[in-house]
PDB file of C-alpha atoms and ligand atoms in Angstrom:
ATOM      1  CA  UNK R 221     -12.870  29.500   6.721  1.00 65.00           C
ATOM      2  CA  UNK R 222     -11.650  28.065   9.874  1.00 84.00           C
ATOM      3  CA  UNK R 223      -8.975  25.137   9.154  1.00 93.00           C
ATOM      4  CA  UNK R 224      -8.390  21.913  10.437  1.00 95.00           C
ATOM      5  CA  UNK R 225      -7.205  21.085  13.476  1.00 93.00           C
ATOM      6  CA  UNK R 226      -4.406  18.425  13.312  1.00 94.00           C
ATOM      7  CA  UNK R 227      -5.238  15.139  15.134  1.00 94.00           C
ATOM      8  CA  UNK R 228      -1.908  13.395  15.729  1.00 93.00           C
ATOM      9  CA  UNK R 229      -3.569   9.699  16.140  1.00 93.00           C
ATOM     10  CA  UNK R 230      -5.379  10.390  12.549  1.00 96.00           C
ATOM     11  CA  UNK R 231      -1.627  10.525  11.080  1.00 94.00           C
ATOM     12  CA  UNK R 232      -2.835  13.950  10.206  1.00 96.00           C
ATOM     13  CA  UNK R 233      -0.066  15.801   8.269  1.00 97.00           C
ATOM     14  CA  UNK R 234      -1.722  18.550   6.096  1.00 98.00           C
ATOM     15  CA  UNK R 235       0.526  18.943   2.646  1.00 98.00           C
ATOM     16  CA  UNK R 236       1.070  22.791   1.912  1.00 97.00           C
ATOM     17  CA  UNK R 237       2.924  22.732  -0.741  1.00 98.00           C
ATOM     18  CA  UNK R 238       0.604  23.011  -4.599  1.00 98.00           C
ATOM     19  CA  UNK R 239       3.275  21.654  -6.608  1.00 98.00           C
ATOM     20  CA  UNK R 240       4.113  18.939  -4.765  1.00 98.00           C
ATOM     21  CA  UNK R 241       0.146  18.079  -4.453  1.00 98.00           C
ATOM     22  CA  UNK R 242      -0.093  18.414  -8.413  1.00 98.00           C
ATOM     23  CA  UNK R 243       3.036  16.512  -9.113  1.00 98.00           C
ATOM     24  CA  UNK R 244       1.364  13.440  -6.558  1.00 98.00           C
ATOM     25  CA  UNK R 245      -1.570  13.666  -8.770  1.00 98.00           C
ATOM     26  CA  UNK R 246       0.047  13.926 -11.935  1.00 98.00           C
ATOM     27  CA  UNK R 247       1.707  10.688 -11.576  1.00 98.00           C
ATOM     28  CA  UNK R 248      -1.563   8.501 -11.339  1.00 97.00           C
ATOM     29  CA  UNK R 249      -2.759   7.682 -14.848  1.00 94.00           C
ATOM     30  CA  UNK R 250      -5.877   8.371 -15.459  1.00 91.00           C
ATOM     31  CA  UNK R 251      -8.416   8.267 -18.502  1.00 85.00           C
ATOM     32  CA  UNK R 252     -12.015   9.027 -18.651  1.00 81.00           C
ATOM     33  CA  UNK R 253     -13.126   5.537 -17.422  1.00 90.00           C
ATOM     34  CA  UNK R 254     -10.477   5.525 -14.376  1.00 94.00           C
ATOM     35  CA  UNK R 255     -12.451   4.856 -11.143  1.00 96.00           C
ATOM     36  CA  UNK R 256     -10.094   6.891  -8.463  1.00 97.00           C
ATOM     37  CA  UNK R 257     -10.499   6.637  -4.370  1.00 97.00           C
ATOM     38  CA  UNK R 258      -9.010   9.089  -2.049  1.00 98.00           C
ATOM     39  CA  UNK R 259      -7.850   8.009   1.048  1.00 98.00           C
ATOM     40  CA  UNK R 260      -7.387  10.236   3.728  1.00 98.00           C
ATOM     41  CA  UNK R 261      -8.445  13.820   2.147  1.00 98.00           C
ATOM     42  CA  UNK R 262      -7.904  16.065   4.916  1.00 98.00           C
ATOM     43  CA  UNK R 263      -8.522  19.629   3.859  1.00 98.00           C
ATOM     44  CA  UNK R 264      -8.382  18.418  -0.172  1.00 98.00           C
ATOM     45  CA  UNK R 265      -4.596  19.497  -0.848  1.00 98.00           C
ATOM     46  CA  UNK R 266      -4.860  16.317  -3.693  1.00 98.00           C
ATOM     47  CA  UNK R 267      -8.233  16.562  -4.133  1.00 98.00           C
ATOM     48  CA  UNK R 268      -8.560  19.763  -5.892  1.00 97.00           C
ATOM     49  CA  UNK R 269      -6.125  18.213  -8.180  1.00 98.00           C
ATOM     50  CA  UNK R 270      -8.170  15.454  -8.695  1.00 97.00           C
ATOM     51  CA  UNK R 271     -11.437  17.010  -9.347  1.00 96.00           C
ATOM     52  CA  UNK R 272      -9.651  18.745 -12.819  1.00 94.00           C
ATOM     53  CA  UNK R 273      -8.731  15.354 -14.251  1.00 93.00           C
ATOM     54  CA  UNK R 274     -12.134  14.264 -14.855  1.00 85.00           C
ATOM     55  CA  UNK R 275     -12.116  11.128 -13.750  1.00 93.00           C
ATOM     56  CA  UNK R 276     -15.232   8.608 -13.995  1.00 93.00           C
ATOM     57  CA  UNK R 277     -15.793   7.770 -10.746  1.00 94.00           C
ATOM     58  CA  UNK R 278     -14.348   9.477  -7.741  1.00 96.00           C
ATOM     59  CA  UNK R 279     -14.597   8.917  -4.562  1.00 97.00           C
ATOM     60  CA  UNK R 280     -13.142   9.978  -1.395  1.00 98.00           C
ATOM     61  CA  UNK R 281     -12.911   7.929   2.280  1.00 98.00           C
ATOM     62  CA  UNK R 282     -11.692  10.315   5.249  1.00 98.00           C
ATOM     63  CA  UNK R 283     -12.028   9.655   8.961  1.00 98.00           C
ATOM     64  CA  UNK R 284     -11.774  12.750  10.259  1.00 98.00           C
ATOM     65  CA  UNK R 285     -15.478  14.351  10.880  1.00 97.00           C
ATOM     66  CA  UNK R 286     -13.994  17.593  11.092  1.00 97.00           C
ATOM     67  CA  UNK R 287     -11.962  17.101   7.990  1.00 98.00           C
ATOM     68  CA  UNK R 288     -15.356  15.803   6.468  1.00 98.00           C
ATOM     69  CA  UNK R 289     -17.382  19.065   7.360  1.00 97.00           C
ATOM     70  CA  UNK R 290     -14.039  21.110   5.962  1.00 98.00           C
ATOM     71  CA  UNK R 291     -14.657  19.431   2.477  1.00 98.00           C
ATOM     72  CA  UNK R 292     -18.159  19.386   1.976  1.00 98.00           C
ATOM     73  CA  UNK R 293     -17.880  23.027   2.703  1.00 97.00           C
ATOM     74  CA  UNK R 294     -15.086  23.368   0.052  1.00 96.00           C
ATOM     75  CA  UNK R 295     -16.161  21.267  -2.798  1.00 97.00           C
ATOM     76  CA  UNK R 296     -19.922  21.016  -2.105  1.00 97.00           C
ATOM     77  CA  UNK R 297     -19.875  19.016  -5.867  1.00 96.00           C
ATOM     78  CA  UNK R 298     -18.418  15.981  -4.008  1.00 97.00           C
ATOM     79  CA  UNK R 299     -20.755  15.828  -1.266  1.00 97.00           C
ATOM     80  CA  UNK R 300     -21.591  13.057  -2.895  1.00 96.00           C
ATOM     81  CA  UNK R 301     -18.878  11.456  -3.053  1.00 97.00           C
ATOM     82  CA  UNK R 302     -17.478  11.543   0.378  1.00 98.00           C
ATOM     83  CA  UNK R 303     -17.590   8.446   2.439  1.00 98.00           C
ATOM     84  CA  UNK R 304     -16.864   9.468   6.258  1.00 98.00           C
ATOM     85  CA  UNK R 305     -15.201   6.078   7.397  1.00 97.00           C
ATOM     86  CA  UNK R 306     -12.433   3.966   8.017  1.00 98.00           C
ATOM     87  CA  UNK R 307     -11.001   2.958   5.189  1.00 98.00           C
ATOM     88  CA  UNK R 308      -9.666  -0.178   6.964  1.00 97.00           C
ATOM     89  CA  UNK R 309     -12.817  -1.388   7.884  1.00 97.00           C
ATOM     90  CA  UNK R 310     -14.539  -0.423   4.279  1.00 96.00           C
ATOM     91  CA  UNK R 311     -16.306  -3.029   1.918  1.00 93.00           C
ATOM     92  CA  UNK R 312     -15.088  -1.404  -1.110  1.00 89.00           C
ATOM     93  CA  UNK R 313     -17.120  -3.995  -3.426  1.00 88.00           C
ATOM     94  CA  UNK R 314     -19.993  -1.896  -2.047  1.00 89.00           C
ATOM     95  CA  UNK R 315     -17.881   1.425  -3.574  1.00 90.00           C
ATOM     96  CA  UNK R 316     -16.650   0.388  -6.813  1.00 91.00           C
ATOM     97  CA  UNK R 317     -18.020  -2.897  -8.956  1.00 89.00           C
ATOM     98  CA  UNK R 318     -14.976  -2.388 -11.457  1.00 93.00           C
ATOM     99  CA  UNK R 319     -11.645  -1.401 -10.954  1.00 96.00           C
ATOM    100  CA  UNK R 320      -9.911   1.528  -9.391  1.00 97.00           C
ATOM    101  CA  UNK R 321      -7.020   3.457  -8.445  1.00 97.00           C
ATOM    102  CA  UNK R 322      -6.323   4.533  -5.233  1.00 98.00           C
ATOM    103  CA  UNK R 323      -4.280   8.169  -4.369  1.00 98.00           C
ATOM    104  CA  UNK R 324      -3.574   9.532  -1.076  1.00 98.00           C
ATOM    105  CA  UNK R 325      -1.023  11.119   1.383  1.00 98.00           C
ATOM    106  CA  UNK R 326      -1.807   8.055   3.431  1.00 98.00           C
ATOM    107  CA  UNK R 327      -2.037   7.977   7.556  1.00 97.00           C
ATOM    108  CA  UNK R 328       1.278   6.995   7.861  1.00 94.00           C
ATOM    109  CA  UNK R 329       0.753   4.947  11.148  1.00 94.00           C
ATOM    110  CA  UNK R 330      -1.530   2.818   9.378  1.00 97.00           C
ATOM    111  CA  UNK R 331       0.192   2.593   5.529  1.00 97.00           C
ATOM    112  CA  UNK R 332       1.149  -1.041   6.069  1.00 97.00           C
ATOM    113  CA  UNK R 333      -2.571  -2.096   6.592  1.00 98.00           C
ATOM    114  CA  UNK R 334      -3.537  -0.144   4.178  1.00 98.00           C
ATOM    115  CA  UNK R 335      -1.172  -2.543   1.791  1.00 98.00           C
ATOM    116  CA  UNK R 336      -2.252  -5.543   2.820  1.00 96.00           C
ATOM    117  CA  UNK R 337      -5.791  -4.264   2.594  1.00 97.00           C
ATOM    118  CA  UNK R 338      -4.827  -3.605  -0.941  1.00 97.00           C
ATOM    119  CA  UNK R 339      -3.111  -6.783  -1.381  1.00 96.00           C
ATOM    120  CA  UNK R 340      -6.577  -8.549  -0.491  1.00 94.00           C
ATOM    121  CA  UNK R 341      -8.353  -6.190  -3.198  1.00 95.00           C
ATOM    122  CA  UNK R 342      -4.927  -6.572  -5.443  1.00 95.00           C
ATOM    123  CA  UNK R 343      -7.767  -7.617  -8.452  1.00 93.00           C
ATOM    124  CA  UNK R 344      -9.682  -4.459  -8.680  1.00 96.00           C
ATOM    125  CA  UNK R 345      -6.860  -2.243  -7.841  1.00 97.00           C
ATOM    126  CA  UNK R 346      -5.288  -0.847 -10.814  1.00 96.00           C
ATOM    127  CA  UNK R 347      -2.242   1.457  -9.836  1.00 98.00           C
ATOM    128  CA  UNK R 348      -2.228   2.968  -6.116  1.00 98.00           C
ATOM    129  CA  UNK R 349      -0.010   6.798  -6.029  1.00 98.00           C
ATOM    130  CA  UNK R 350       0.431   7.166  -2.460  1.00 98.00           C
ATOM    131  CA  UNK R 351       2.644   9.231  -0.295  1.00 98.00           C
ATOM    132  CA  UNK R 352       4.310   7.333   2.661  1.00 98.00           C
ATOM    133  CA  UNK R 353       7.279   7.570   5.651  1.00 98.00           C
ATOM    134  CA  UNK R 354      10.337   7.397   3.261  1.00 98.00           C
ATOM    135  CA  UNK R 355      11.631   4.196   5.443  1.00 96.00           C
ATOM    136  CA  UNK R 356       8.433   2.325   4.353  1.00 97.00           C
ATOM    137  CA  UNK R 357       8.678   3.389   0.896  1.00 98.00           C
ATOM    138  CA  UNK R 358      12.217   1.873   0.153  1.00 97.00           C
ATOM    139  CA  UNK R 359      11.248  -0.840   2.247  1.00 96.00           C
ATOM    140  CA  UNK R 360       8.679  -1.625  -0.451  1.00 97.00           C
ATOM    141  CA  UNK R 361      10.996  -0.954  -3.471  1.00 97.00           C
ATOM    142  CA  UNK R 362      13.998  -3.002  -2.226  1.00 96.00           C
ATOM    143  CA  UNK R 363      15.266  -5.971  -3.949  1.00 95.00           C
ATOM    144  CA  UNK R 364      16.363  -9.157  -1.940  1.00 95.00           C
ATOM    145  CA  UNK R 365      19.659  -9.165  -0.531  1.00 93.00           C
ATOM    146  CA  UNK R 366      19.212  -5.867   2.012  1.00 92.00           C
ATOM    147  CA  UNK R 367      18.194  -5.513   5.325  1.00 89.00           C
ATOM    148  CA  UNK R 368      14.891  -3.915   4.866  1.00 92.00           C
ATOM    149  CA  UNK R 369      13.833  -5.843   2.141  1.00 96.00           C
ATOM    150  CA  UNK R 370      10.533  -7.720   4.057  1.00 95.00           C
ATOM    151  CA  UNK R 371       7.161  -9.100   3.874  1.00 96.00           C
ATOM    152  CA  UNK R 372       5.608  -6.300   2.184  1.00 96.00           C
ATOM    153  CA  UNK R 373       8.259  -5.735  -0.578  1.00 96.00           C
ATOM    154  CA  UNK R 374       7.592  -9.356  -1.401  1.00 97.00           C
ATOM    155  CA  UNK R 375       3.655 -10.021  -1.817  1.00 96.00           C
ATOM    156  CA  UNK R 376       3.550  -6.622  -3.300  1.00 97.00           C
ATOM    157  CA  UNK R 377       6.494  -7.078  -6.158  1.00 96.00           C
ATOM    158  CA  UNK R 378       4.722 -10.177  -6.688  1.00 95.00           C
ATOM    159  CA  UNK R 379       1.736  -8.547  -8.020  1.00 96.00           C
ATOM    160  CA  UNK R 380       2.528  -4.734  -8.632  1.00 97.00           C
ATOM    161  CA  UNK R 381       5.426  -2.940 -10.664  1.00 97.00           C
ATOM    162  CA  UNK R 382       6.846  -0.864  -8.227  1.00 97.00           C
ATOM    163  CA  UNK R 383       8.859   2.791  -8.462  1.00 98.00           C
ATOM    164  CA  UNK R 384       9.650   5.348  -6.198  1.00 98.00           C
ATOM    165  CA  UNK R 385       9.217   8.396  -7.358  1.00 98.00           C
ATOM    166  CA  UNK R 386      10.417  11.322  -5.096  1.00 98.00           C
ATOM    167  CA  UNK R 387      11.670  12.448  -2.017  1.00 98.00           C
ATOM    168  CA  UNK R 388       9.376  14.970   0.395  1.00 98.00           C
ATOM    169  CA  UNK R 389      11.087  17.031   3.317  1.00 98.00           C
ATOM    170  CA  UNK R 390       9.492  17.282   6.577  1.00 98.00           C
ATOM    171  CA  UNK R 391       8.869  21.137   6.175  1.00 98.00           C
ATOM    172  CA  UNK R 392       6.508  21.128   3.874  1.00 98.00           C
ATOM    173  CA  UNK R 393       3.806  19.899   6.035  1.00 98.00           C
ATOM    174  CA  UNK R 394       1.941  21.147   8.634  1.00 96.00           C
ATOM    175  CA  UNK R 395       2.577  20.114  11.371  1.00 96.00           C
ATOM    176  CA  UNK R 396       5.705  18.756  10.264  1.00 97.00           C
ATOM    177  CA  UNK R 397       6.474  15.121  10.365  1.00 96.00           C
ATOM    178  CA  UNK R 398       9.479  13.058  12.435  1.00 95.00           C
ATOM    179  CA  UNK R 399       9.988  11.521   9.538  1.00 97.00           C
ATOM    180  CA  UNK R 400      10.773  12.111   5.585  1.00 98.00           C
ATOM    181  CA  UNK R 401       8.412  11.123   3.278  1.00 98.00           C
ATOM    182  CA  UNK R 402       8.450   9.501  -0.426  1.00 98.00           C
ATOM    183  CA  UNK R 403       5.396   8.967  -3.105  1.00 98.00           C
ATOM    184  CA  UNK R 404       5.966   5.851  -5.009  1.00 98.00           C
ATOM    185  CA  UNK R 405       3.796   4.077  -7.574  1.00 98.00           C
ATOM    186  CA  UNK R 406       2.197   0.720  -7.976  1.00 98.00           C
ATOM    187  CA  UNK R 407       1.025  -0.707 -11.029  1.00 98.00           C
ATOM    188  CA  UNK R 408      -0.455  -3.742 -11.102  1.00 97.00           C
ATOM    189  CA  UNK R 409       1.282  -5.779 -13.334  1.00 96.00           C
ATOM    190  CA  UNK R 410      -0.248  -9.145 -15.776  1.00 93.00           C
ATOM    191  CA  UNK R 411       0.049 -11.674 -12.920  1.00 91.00           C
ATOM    192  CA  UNK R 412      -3.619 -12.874 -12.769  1.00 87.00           C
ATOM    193  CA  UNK R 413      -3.025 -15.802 -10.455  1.00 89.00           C
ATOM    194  CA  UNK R 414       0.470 -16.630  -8.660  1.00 91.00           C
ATOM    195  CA  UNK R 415       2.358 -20.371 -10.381  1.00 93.00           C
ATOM    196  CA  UNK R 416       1.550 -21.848  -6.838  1.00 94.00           C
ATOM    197  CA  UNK R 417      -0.923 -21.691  -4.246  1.00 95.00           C
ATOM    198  CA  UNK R 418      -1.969 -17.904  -2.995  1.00 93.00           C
ATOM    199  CA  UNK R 419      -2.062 -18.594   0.221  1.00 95.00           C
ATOM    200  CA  UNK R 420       0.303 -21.007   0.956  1.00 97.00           C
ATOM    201  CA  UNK R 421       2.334 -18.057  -0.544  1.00 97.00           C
ATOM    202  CA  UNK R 422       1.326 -15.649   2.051  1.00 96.00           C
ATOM    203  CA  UNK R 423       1.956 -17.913   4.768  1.00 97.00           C
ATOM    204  CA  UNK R 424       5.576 -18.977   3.867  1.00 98.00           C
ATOM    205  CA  UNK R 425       6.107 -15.415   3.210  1.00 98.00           C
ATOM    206  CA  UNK R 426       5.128 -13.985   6.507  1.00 97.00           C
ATOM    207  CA  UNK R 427       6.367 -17.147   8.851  1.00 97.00           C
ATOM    208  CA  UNK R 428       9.573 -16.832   7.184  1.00 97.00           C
ATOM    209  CA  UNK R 429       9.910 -13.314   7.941  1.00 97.00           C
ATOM    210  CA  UNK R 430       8.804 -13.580  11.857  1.00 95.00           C
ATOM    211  CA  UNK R 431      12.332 -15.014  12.188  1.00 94.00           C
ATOM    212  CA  UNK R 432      14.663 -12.938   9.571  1.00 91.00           C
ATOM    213  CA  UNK R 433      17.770 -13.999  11.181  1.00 93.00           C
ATOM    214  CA  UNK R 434      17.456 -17.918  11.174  1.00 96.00           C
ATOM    215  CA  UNK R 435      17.465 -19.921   8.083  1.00 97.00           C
ATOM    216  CA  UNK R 436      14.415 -21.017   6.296  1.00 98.00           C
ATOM    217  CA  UNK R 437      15.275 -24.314   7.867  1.00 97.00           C
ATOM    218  CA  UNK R 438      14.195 -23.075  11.238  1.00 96.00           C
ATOM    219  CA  UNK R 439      12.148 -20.447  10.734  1.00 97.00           C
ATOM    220  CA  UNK R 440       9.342 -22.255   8.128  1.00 97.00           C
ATOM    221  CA  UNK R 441       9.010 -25.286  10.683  1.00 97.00           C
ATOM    222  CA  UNK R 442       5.490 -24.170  11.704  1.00 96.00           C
ATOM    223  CA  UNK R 443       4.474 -24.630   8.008  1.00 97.00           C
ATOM    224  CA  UNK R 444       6.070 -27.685   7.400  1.00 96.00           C
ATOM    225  CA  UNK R 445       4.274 -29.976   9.898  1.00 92.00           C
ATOM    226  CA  UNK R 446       7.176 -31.953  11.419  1.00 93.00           C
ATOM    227  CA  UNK R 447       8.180 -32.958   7.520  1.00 95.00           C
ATOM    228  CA  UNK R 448      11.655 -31.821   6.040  1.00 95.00           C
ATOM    229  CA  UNK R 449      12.375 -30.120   2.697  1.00 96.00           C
ATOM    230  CA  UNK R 450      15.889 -31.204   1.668  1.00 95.00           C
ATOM    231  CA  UNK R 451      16.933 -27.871  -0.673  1.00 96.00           C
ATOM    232  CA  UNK R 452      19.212 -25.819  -0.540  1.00 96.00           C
ATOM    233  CA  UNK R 453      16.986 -23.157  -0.306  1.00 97.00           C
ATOM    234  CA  UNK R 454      16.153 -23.918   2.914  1.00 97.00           C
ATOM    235  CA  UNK R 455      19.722 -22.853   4.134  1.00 97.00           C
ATOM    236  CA  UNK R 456      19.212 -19.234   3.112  1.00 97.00           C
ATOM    237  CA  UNK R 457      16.920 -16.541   4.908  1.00 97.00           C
ATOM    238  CA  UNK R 458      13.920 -14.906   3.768  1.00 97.00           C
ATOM    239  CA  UNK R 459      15.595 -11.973   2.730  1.00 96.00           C
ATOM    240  CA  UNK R 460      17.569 -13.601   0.109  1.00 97.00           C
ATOM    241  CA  UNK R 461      14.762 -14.670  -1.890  1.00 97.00           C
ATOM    242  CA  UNK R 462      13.339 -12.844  -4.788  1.00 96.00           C
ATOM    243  CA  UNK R 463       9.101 -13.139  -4.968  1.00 95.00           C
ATOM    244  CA  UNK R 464      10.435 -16.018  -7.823  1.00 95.00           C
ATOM    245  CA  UNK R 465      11.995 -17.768  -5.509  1.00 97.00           C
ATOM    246  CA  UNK R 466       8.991 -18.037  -2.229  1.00 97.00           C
ATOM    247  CA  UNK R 467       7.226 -18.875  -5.475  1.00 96.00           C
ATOM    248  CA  UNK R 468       9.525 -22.220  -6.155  1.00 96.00           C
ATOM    249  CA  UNK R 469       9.633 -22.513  -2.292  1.00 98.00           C
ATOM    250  CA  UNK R 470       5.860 -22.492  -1.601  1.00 97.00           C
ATOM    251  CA  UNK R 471       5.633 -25.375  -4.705  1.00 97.00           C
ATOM    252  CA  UNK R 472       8.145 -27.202  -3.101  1.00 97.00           C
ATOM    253  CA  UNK R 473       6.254 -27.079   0.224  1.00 97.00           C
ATOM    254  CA  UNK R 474       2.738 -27.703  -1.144  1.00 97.00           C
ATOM    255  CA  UNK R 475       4.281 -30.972  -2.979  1.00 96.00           C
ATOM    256  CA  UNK R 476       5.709 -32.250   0.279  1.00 97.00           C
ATOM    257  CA  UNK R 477       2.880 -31.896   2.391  1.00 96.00           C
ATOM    258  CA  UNK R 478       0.616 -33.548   0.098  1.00 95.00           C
ATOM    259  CA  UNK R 479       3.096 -36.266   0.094  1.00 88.00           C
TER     260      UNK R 479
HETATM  261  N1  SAH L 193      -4.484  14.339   2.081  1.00 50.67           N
HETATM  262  C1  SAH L 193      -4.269  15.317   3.125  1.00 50.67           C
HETATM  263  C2  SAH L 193      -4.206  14.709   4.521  1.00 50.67           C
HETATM  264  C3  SAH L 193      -3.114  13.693   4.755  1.00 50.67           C
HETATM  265  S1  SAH L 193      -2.988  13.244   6.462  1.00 50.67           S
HETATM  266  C4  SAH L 193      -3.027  16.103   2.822  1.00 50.67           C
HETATM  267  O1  SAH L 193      -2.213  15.654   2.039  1.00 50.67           O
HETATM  268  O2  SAH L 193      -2.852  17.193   3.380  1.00 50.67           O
HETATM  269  C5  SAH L 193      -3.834  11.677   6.490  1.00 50.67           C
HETATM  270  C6  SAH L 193      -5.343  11.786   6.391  1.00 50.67           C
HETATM  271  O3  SAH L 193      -5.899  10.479   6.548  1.00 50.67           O
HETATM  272  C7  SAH L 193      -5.998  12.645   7.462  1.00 50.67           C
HETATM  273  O4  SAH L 193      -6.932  13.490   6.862  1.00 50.67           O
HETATM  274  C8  SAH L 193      -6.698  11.633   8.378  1.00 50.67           C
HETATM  275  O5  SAH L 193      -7.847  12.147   9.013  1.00 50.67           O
HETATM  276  C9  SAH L 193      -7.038  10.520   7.403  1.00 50.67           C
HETATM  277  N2  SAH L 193      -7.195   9.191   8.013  1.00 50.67           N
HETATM  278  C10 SAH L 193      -6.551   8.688   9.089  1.00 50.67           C
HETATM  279  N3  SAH L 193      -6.913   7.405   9.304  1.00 50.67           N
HETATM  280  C11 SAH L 193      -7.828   7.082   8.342  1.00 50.67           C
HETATM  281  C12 SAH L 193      -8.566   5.906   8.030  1.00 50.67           C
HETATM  282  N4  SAH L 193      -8.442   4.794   8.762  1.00 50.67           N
HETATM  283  N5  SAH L 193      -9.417   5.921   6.984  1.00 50.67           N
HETATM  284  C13 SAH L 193      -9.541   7.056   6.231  1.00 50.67           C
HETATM  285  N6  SAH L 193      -8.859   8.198   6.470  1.00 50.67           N
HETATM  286  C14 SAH L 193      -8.009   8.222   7.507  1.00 50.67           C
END
């Protein structure tokens, strides 16, 4: 059966090597009544893997048309089950009424969307097992204090447990990546609602990290209105705080403005 044909603007990087697949699969928990969407199938390297845990509800969200035709073809049980879509532009309420895990060897031009986009659904997604461009994955991991730590590593320690899990070389794909890639996991953790305002959150979050160099001082101005927030806090940059701390900060900032 005639393979497919990688499409470089799909992020498509088919994953050759079975172990690797099973151990990517192996790390999502899953019980019988574990809802589980697949982003970005391909040729069903994960997939297969999938399709032996049993899972309740499974269901799989791929682009690609050709990639689409491949799997129907190759697992004609989850015809189904395959949604041929963007996954960015997906109402997944319309997928899943109850919760879910998400797996895939994500588009890696598009991984950070796909965050946020999980950020937005961050109630109804359980755990997400994804494989990722390495840089990206520590990214996420890193505590304050380092130069990568950013706006993603924040809003998602805020609501996930976070781990990386292992390192994948280049060569193992095909056609081989630039880059190295890592799987990490994401576990949501018991943090129904944030101790401040959710989006006030966001938007101190993501204004203070449009200007990482300057102090909060400068950089938050936009969200401040013209008012001033004597703290010390506001001498340090974004990447010094912890998620604890924007959470203090955005309390402080709600208080003042309503002042
Ligand atoms: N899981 C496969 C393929 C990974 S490559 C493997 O491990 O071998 C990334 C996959 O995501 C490709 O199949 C690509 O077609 C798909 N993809 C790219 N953008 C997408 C999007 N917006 N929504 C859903 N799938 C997408």
């Amino acid at each position: 059966m005639k393979q497919v044909k990688a499409k470089k603007h799909l992020g498509q990087h088919f994953l050759r090597d079975m172990n690797i697949a099973k151990k990517i699969v192996d790390s999502l928990s899953v019980s019988d009544n574990t809802n589980v969407v697949e982003i970005g199938p391909g040729m069903g390297v994960l997939t297969q893997f999938v399709i032996n845990k049993n899972v309740n509800n499974f269901k799989l969200i791929e682009l690609d048309g050709e990639s689409v035709v491949y799997l129907k073809e190759h697992y004609p049980q989850l015809t189904e089950s395959i949604i041929e879509g963007d996954f960015l532009k997906l109402d997944l309420s319309k997928v899943f009424d109850s919760k879910y895990s998400i797996i895939g060897n994500f588009p890696y031009n598009i991984s950070s969307q796909i965050f946020f986009k999980v950020l937005e659904e961050k109630d109804k997604v359980d755990e997400v097992v994804c494989m990722i461009q390495k840089e990206v994955a520590e990214r996420i991991c890193e505590k304050p204090g380092s130069k990568t730590y950013g706006i993603l590593s924040v809003l998602l320690q805020a609501y996930y447990d976070i781990e990386y899990l292992f390192t994948v070389g280049e060569k193992v794909f095909d056609p081989p990546p630039k880059v190295k890639s890592a799987v990490i996991r994401l576990k949501r953790n018991s943090v129904i609602k944030l101790e401040c305002d959710h989006k006030l959150f966001f938007r101190v979050v993501k204004t203070g990290f449009n200007q990482r160099r300057k102090t909060l001082r400068n950089s938050l101005k936009p969200v401040l209105n013209g008012k001033i927030l004597e703290d010390e806090i506001m001498n340090k940059r974004p990447e010094q705080l912890s998620y604890n701390q924007f959470i203090d900060l955005t309390n402080k900032i709600e208080k003042l403005l309503a002042e």
